Amino acid sequence: MPHKRSKRSVRESEKQKKGHNLAPSDASLGSSYVDDTPKGAARIFNSLKVRQDYHDKKKSQAAAAAAGAADKKGKRRQDPAAAGKNANGLPKIIPGESLGDYNRRLEDHMRPAVTQAMRDANAKRAEEERKLASEKKARREAQKEAKRRKDAGLPKPDKEEAAVVAADEERGVGGREASGKRGRDEEASGSDTEGQTPKRGKTEFDKAPQRHSILDVMTAPPVLPKLKKQKKAAPSSIFAPIGRNPFNAGQQRILEEERERVVARYRELKEKQRFDKERETESLKTKKR
């Protein structure tokens, strides 16, 4: 074993091989050894080594510059694997890196893409929900309009007229004004054409096919919409924020007794202070006399 001391015979043979009266080595001297060679002499002794190192450095720099120029001239793309990434663009595991560190680094690398994908999905889902809500609202409005026409005894509107009225309502124009304007335009266009009888379209101003008595409306019972039941406001107390009393009956009785005792004690102290103050004022008046 290297940490065990060898036998005496082996040590003697090694000593004979090395010889006697040798100069001390750097390992034996350790870090406390200080070279006392003058700097000028050291520069002369090491001049050949310094020059050789300088020439080697210049050659390596020239070779690197030539390789870079060749890559730029040929427009060769760098291999993704050489840049520390796989063919898919994901970073590779570094030699000596643990699997947990690599997984965390990979998650940090892919986090922006995952976040963007989640945002796009949420935006798409919100757009679909908004579209469904608008369609549901349009169907509800159409049902209300159909029920109103049925109750009033009006005929069903044509598809073209309903589309025009809906477009006018979206622009903020009333349905009656739009239908009246459309009827006037049709009359004007019909009067311009010769040999053709003007054809008046169906408008909102036409009379209802059925007549209703005013008594039907007057004697009709009122219709009240279903109102939301409001929760009755609880009596104001110190437990209003939490909505319930956290104490049971026994604890509540003890608290009430303690409260009455404290209030009585407070009133006694106030009465005593008032009495002492009155006595002090009386004594001051007597002294002045």
Short mmCIF file of C-alpha atoms in Angstrom, two decimals:
data_model
loop_
_atom_site.label_atom_id
_atom_site.label_comp_id
_atom_site.label_asym_id
_atom_site.label_seq_id
_atom_site.Cartn_x
_atom_site.Cartn_y
_atom_site.Cartn_z
CA MET A 1 0.00 0.00 0.00
CA PRO A 2 1.38 3.44 -0.84
CA HIS A 3 0.57 4.92 2.58
CA LYS A 4 2.46 2.16 4.37
CA ARG A 5 6.17 2.45 5.09
CA SER A 6 8.19 0.05 2.99
CA LYS A 7 10.63 -2.47 4.43
CA ARG A 8 14.14 -1.48 5.40
CA SER A 9 15.71 -3.52 2.60
CA VAL A 10 13.57 -1.72 0.00
CA ARG A 11 14.41 1.66 1.49
CA GLU A 12 18.12 0.92 1.45
CA SER A 13 18.02 -0.19 -2.19
CA GLU A 14 16.13 2.99 -3.22
CA LYS A 15 18.67 5.10 -1.34
CA GLN A 16 21.57 3.45 -3.16
CA LYS A 17 19.88 4.01 -6.53
CA LYS A 18 19.33 7.74 -5.87
CA GLY A 19 22.85 8.35 -4.59
CA HIS A 20 24.28 10.62 -1.89
CA ASN A 21 24.81 14.37 -1.43
CA LEU A 22 22.02 15.37 -3.87
CA ALA A 23 20.49 18.85 -4.18
CA PRO A 24 17.15 19.26 -2.40
CA SER A 25 14.09 18.91 -4.66
CA ASP A 26 11.19 21.34 -4.89
CA ALA A 27 8.87 18.87 -3.18
CA SER A 28 11.20 18.55 -0.21
CA LEU A 29 11.64 22.31 0.08
CA GLY A 30 7.89 23.02 -0.05
CA SER A 31 6.23 26.45 -0.37
CA SER A 32 8.65 28.05 2.10
CA TYR A 33 11.48 27.86 -0.44
CA VAL A 34 12.39 31.27 -1.92
CA ASP A 35 14.42 31.48 -5.12
CA ASP A 36 17.15 34.05 -4.66
CA THR A 37 18.12 34.16 -8.36
CA PRO A 38 18.30 37.80 -9.61
CA LYS A 39 15.49 38.86 -11.98
CA GLY A 40 17.92 39.82 -14.74
CA ALA A 41 19.62 36.43 -14.65
CA ALA A 42 16.21 34.67 -14.55
CA ARG A 43 15.12 36.55 -17.70
CA ILE A 44 18.28 35.39 -19.50
CA PHE A 45 17.88 31.79 -18.36
CA ASN A 46 14.19 31.67 -19.40
CA SER A 47 14.47 33.69 -22.62
CA LEU A 48 14.38 30.64 -24.90
CA LYS A 49 11.27 29.25 -23.21
CA VAL A 50 9.49 32.63 -23.30
CA ARG A 51 10.25 33.05 -27.02
CA GLN A 52 9.03 29.55 -27.83
CA ASP A 53 5.77 30.15 -25.92
CA TYR A 54 5.25 33.43 -27.79
CA HIS A 55 5.67 31.79 -31.20
CA ASP A 56 3.29 28.96 -30.26
CA LYS A 57 0.65 31.47 -29.15
CA LYS A 58 0.91 33.45 -32.40
CA LYS A 59 0.56 30.26 -34.46
CA SER A 60 -2.57 29.18 -32.56
CA GLN A 61 -4.15 32.65 -32.98
CA ALA A 62 -3.43 32.65 -36.73
CA ALA A 63 -4.94 29.17 -37.12
CA ALA A 64 -8.10 30.21 -35.23
CA ALA A 65 -8.47 33.36 -37.37
CA ALA A 66 -8.09 31.34 -40.57
CA ALA A 67 -10.72 28.81 -39.44
CA GLY A 68 -13.18 31.62 -38.59
CA ALA A 69 -12.66 33.30 -41.95
CA ALA A 70 -13.25 30.00 -43.76
CA ASP A 71 -16.51 29.43 -41.85
CA LYS A 72 -17.73 32.95 -42.64
CA LYS A 73 -16.78 32.69 -46.31
CA GLY A 74 -18.41 29.31 -46.82
CA LYS A 75 -21.50 30.33 -44.78
CA ARG A 76 -21.51 27.05 -42.98
CA ARG A 77 -24.01 26.70 -40.22
CA GLN A 78 -22.95 25.60 -36.80
CA ASP A 79 -23.98 22.13 -35.77
CA PRO A 80 -26.71 22.30 -33.07
CA ALA A 81 -25.07 19.48 -31.14
CA ALA A 82 -21.80 21.43 -31.05
CA ALA A 83 -23.54 24.35 -29.33
CA GLY A 84 -24.71 22.19 -26.44
CA LYS A 85 -28.17 21.46 -27.89
CA ASN A 86 -29.90 18.48 -29.43
CA ALA A 87 -31.34 18.34 -32.93
CA ASN A 88 -34.69 19.47 -31.44
CA GLY A 89 -33.10 22.60 -30.00
CA LEU A 90 -33.22 21.39 -26.39
CA PRO A 91 -30.11 21.73 -24.21
CA LYS A 92 -28.06 18.61 -23.61
CA ILE A 93 -26.95 17.38 -20.25
CA ILE A 94 -23.51 18.65 -19.27
CA PRO A 95 -20.86 16.13 -18.17
CA GLY A 96 -20.90 15.97 -14.38
CA GLU A 97 -24.38 17.54 -14.12
CA SER A 98 -26.95 15.73 -12.01
CA LEU A 99 -30.28 14.67 -13.48
CA GLY A 100 -32.23 16.97 -11.14
CA ASP A 101 -30.19 20.03 -12.17
CA TYR A 102 -30.63 19.12 -15.84
CA ASN A 103 -34.41 18.77 -15.40
CA ARG A 104 -34.62 22.18 -13.70
CA ARG A 105 -32.53 23.78 -16.45
CA LEU A 106 -34.73 22.15 -19.09
CA GLU A 107 -37.90 23.44 -17.36
CA ASP A 108 -36.47 26.97 -17.24
CA HIS A 109 -35.66 26.71 -20.95
CA MET A 110 -39.16 25.53 -21.91
CA ARG A 111 -41.15 27.73 -19.47
CA PRO A 112 -41.67 30.68 -21.92
CA ALA A 113 -43.06 28.38 -24.62
CA VAL A 114 -45.41 26.64 -22.18
CA THR A 115 -46.62 30.00 -20.80
CA GLN A 116 -47.32 31.32 -24.30
CA ALA A 117 -49.21 28.15 -25.22
CA MET A 118 -51.37 28.46 -22.08
CA ARG A 119 -52.13 32.11 -22.86
CA ASP A 120 -53.14 31.26 -26.43
CA ALA A 121 -55.39 28.45 -25.20
CA ASN A 122 -57.06 30.71 -22.61
CA ALA A 123 -57.62 33.44 -25.20
CA LYS A 124 -59.14 30.95 -27.64
CA ARG A 125 -61.43 29.50 -24.97
CA ALA A 126 -62.53 32.99 -23.89
CA GLU A 127 -63.31 33.89 -27.51
CA GLU A 128 -65.40 30.74 -27.92
CA GLU A 129 -67.28 31.43 -24.68
CA ARG A 130 -67.92 35.03 -25.77
CA LYS A 131 -69.24 33.82 -29.12
CA LEU A 132 -71.54 31.26 -27.48
CA ALA A 133 -72.84 33.90 -25.06
CA SER A 134 -73.62 36.30 -27.91
CA GLU A 135 -75.44 33.55 -29.83
CA LYS A 136 -77.42 32.61 -26.72
CA LYS A 137 -78.35 36.24 -26.15
CA ALA A 138 -79.48 36.61 -29.77
CA ARG A 139 -81.66 33.49 -29.50
CA ARG A 140 -83.18 34.80 -26.26
CA GLU A 141 -83.97 38.15 -27.87
CA ALA A 142 -85.53 36.40 -30.86
CA GLN A 143 -87.71 34.29 -28.56
CA LYS A 144 -88.82 37.37 -26.64
CA GLU A 145 -89.66 39.18 -29.89
CA ALA A 146 -91.62 36.18 -31.18
CA LYS A 147 -93.55 35.94 -27.91
CA ARG A 148 -94.31 39.65 -27.97
CA ARG A 149 -95.62 39.45 -31.53
CA LYS A 150 -97.68 36.40 -30.66
CA ASP A 151 -99.25 38.11 -27.63
CA ALA A 152 -99.96 41.26 -29.67
CA GLY A 153 -101.38 39.25 -32.56
CA LEU A 154 -98.84 40.57 -35.09
CA PRO A 155 -97.74 38.47 -38.07
CA LYS A 156 -94.31 36.91 -38.14
CA PRO A 157 -91.70 39.20 -39.76
CA ASP A 158 -89.98 38.24 -42.98
CA LYS A 159 -86.35 37.14 -42.83
CA GLU A 160 -85.11 40.14 -44.83
CA GLU A 161 -87.09 42.59 -42.69
CA ALA A 162 -85.83 40.97 -39.48
CA ALA A 163 -82.23 41.22 -40.70
CA VAL A 164 -82.66 44.91 -41.57
CA VAL A 165 -84.26 45.68 -38.20
CA ALA A 166 -81.50 43.86 -36.34
CA ALA A 167 -78.81 45.75 -38.26
CA ASP A 168 -80.54 49.09 -37.55
CA GLU A 169 -80.84 48.26 -33.85
CA GLU A 170 -77.13 47.49 -33.70
CA ARG A 171 -76.36 50.91 -35.20
CA GLY A 172 -78.68 52.59 -32.67
CA VAL A 173 -81.56 53.29 -35.06
CA GLY A 174 -85.10 52.27 -34.07
CA GLY A 175 -86.84 49.50 -35.95
CA ARG A 176 -89.87 51.63 -36.76
CA GLU A 177 -87.84 54.46 -38.30
CA ALA A 178 -85.84 51.99 -40.38
CA SER A 179 -88.94 50.18 -41.64
CA GLY A 180 -90.70 53.50 -42.40
CA LYS A 181 -87.69 54.79 -44.30
CA ARG A 182 -87.48 51.55 -46.26
CA GLY A 183 -91.18 51.84 -47.16
CA ARG A 184 -90.74 55.44 -48.36
CA ASP A 185 -87.74 54.43 -50.48
CA GLU A 186 -89.76 51.66 -52.09
CA GLU A 187 -92.58 54.11 -52.89
CA ALA A 188 -90.13 56.59 -54.42
CA SER A 189 -88.48 53.91 -56.54
CA GLY A 190 -91.92 52.65 -57.67
CA SER A 191 -93.09 56.11 -58.76
CA ASP A 192 -89.98 56.60 -60.90
CA THR A 193 -90.59 53.46 -62.93
CA GLU A 194 -93.24 53.90 -65.62
CA GLY A 195 -95.77 51.22 -66.44
CA GLN A 196 -95.42 49.54 -63.08
CA THR A 197 -97.84 49.81 -60.17
CA PRO A 198 -96.15 50.83 -56.91
CA LYS A 199 -96.08 47.97 -54.45
CA ARG A 200 -96.18 48.97 -50.79
CA GLY A 201 -94.21 46.71 -48.43
CA LYS A 202 -95.22 45.44 -45.04
CA THR A 203 -94.28 47.88 -42.27
CA GLU A 204 -94.75 48.26 -38.53
CA PHE A 205 -97.44 50.92 -39.12
CA ASP A 206 -99.98 48.45 -40.53
CA LYS A 207 -103.06 47.77 -38.48
CA ALA A 208 -103.21 44.66 -36.36
CA PRO A 209 -105.40 41.90 -37.82
CA GLN A 210 -107.30 41.51 -34.53
CA ARG A 211 -108.94 44.22 -32.47
CA HIS A 212 -108.52 44.21 -28.71
CA SER A 213 -110.72 45.97 -26.21
CA ILE A 214 -109.14 48.31 -23.74
CA LEU A 215 -110.90 46.46 -20.94
CA ASP A 216 -108.80 43.40 -21.67
CA VAL A 217 -105.74 45.33 -20.65
CA MET A 218 -107.36 47.15 -17.75
CA THR A 219 -108.83 44.08 -16.09
CA ALA A 220 -105.79 41.89 -16.68
CA PRO A 221 -104.05 40.86 -13.46
CA PRO A 222 -100.58 42.27 -12.93
CA VAL A 223 -97.63 40.05 -13.75
CA LEU A 224 -94.74 40.40 -11.32
CA PRO A 225 -91.34 39.02 -12.27
CA LYS A 226 -89.64 36.64 -9.92
CA LEU A 227 -87.49 38.73 -7.62
CA LYS A 228 -84.35 37.37 -6.05
CA LYS A 229 -84.81 36.58 -2.41
CA GLN A 230 -82.56 38.86 -0.45
CA LYS A 231 -80.94 37.53 2.66
CA LYS A 232 -82.30 39.15 5.79
CA ALA A 233 -79.77 41.39 7.45
CA ALA A 234 -78.65 39.98 10.76
CA PRO A 235 -78.82 42.25 13.81
CA SER A 236 -75.69 44.32 14.22
CA SER A 237 -73.27 42.78 16.68
CA ILE A 238 -69.56 42.28 17.17
CA PHE A 239 -69.85 38.90 15.43
CA ALA A 240 -71.33 40.33 12.21
CA PRO A 241 -68.08 40.05 10.18
CA ILE A 242 -67.80 36.29 10.79
CA GLY A 243 -71.55 35.64 10.45
CA ARG A 244 -71.99 33.51 13.59
CA ASN A 245 -71.43 33.55 17.34
CA PRO A 246 -68.28 31.55 18.11
CA PHE A 247 -69.28 31.00 21.78
CA ASN A 248 -71.76 28.56 23.26
CA ALA A 249 -74.50 29.44 25.75
CA GLY A 250 -72.30 29.00 28.85
CA GLN A 251 -69.47 31.08 27.48
CA GLN A 252 -71.94 33.73 26.34
CA ARG A 253 -73.43 33.93 29.88
CA ILE A 254 -69.95 34.28 31.43
CA LEU A 255 -69.07 37.04 28.98
CA GLU A 256 -72.29 38.92 29.75
CA GLU A 257 -71.65 38.71 33.51
CA GLU A 258 -68.07 39.89 33.07
CA ARG A 259 -69.25 42.74 30.89
CA GLU A 260 -71.78 43.88 33.50
CA ARG A 261 -69.14 43.69 36.24
CA VAL A 262 -66.66 45.77 34.22
CA VAL A 263 -69.32 48.37 33.37
CA ALA A 264 -70.34 48.66 37.03
CA ARG A 265 -66.72 49.03 38.11
CA TYR A 266 -66.14 51.68 35.49
CA ARG A 267 -69.17 53.65 36.67
CA GLU A 268 -67.98 53.44 40.28
CA LEU A 269 -64.58 54.82 39.31
CA LYS A 270 -66.14 57.65 37.35
CA GLU A 271 -68.44 58.48 40.29
CA LYS A 272 -65.49 58.46 42.69
CA GLN A 273 -63.50 60.75 40.41
CA ARG A 274 -66.44 63.15 40.21
CA PHE A 275 -66.88 63.11 43.99
CA ASP A 276 -63.16 63.75 44.61
CA LYS A 277 -63.19 66.60 42.14
CA GLU A 278 -66.19 68.21 43.85
CA ARG A 279 -64.52 67.93 47.27
CA GLU A 280 -61.36 69.50 45.89
CA THR A 281 -63.28 72.44 44.45
CA GLU A 282 -65.11 72.92 47.77
CA SER A 283 -61.84 72.94 49.68
CA LEU A 284 -60.36 75.52 47.31
CA LYS A 285 -63.38 77.77 47.79
CA THR A 286 -63.12 77.56 51.58
CA LYS A 287 -59.43 78.44 51.49
CA LYS A 288 -60.08 81.51 49.35
CA ARG A 289 -62.66 82.76 51.88
#
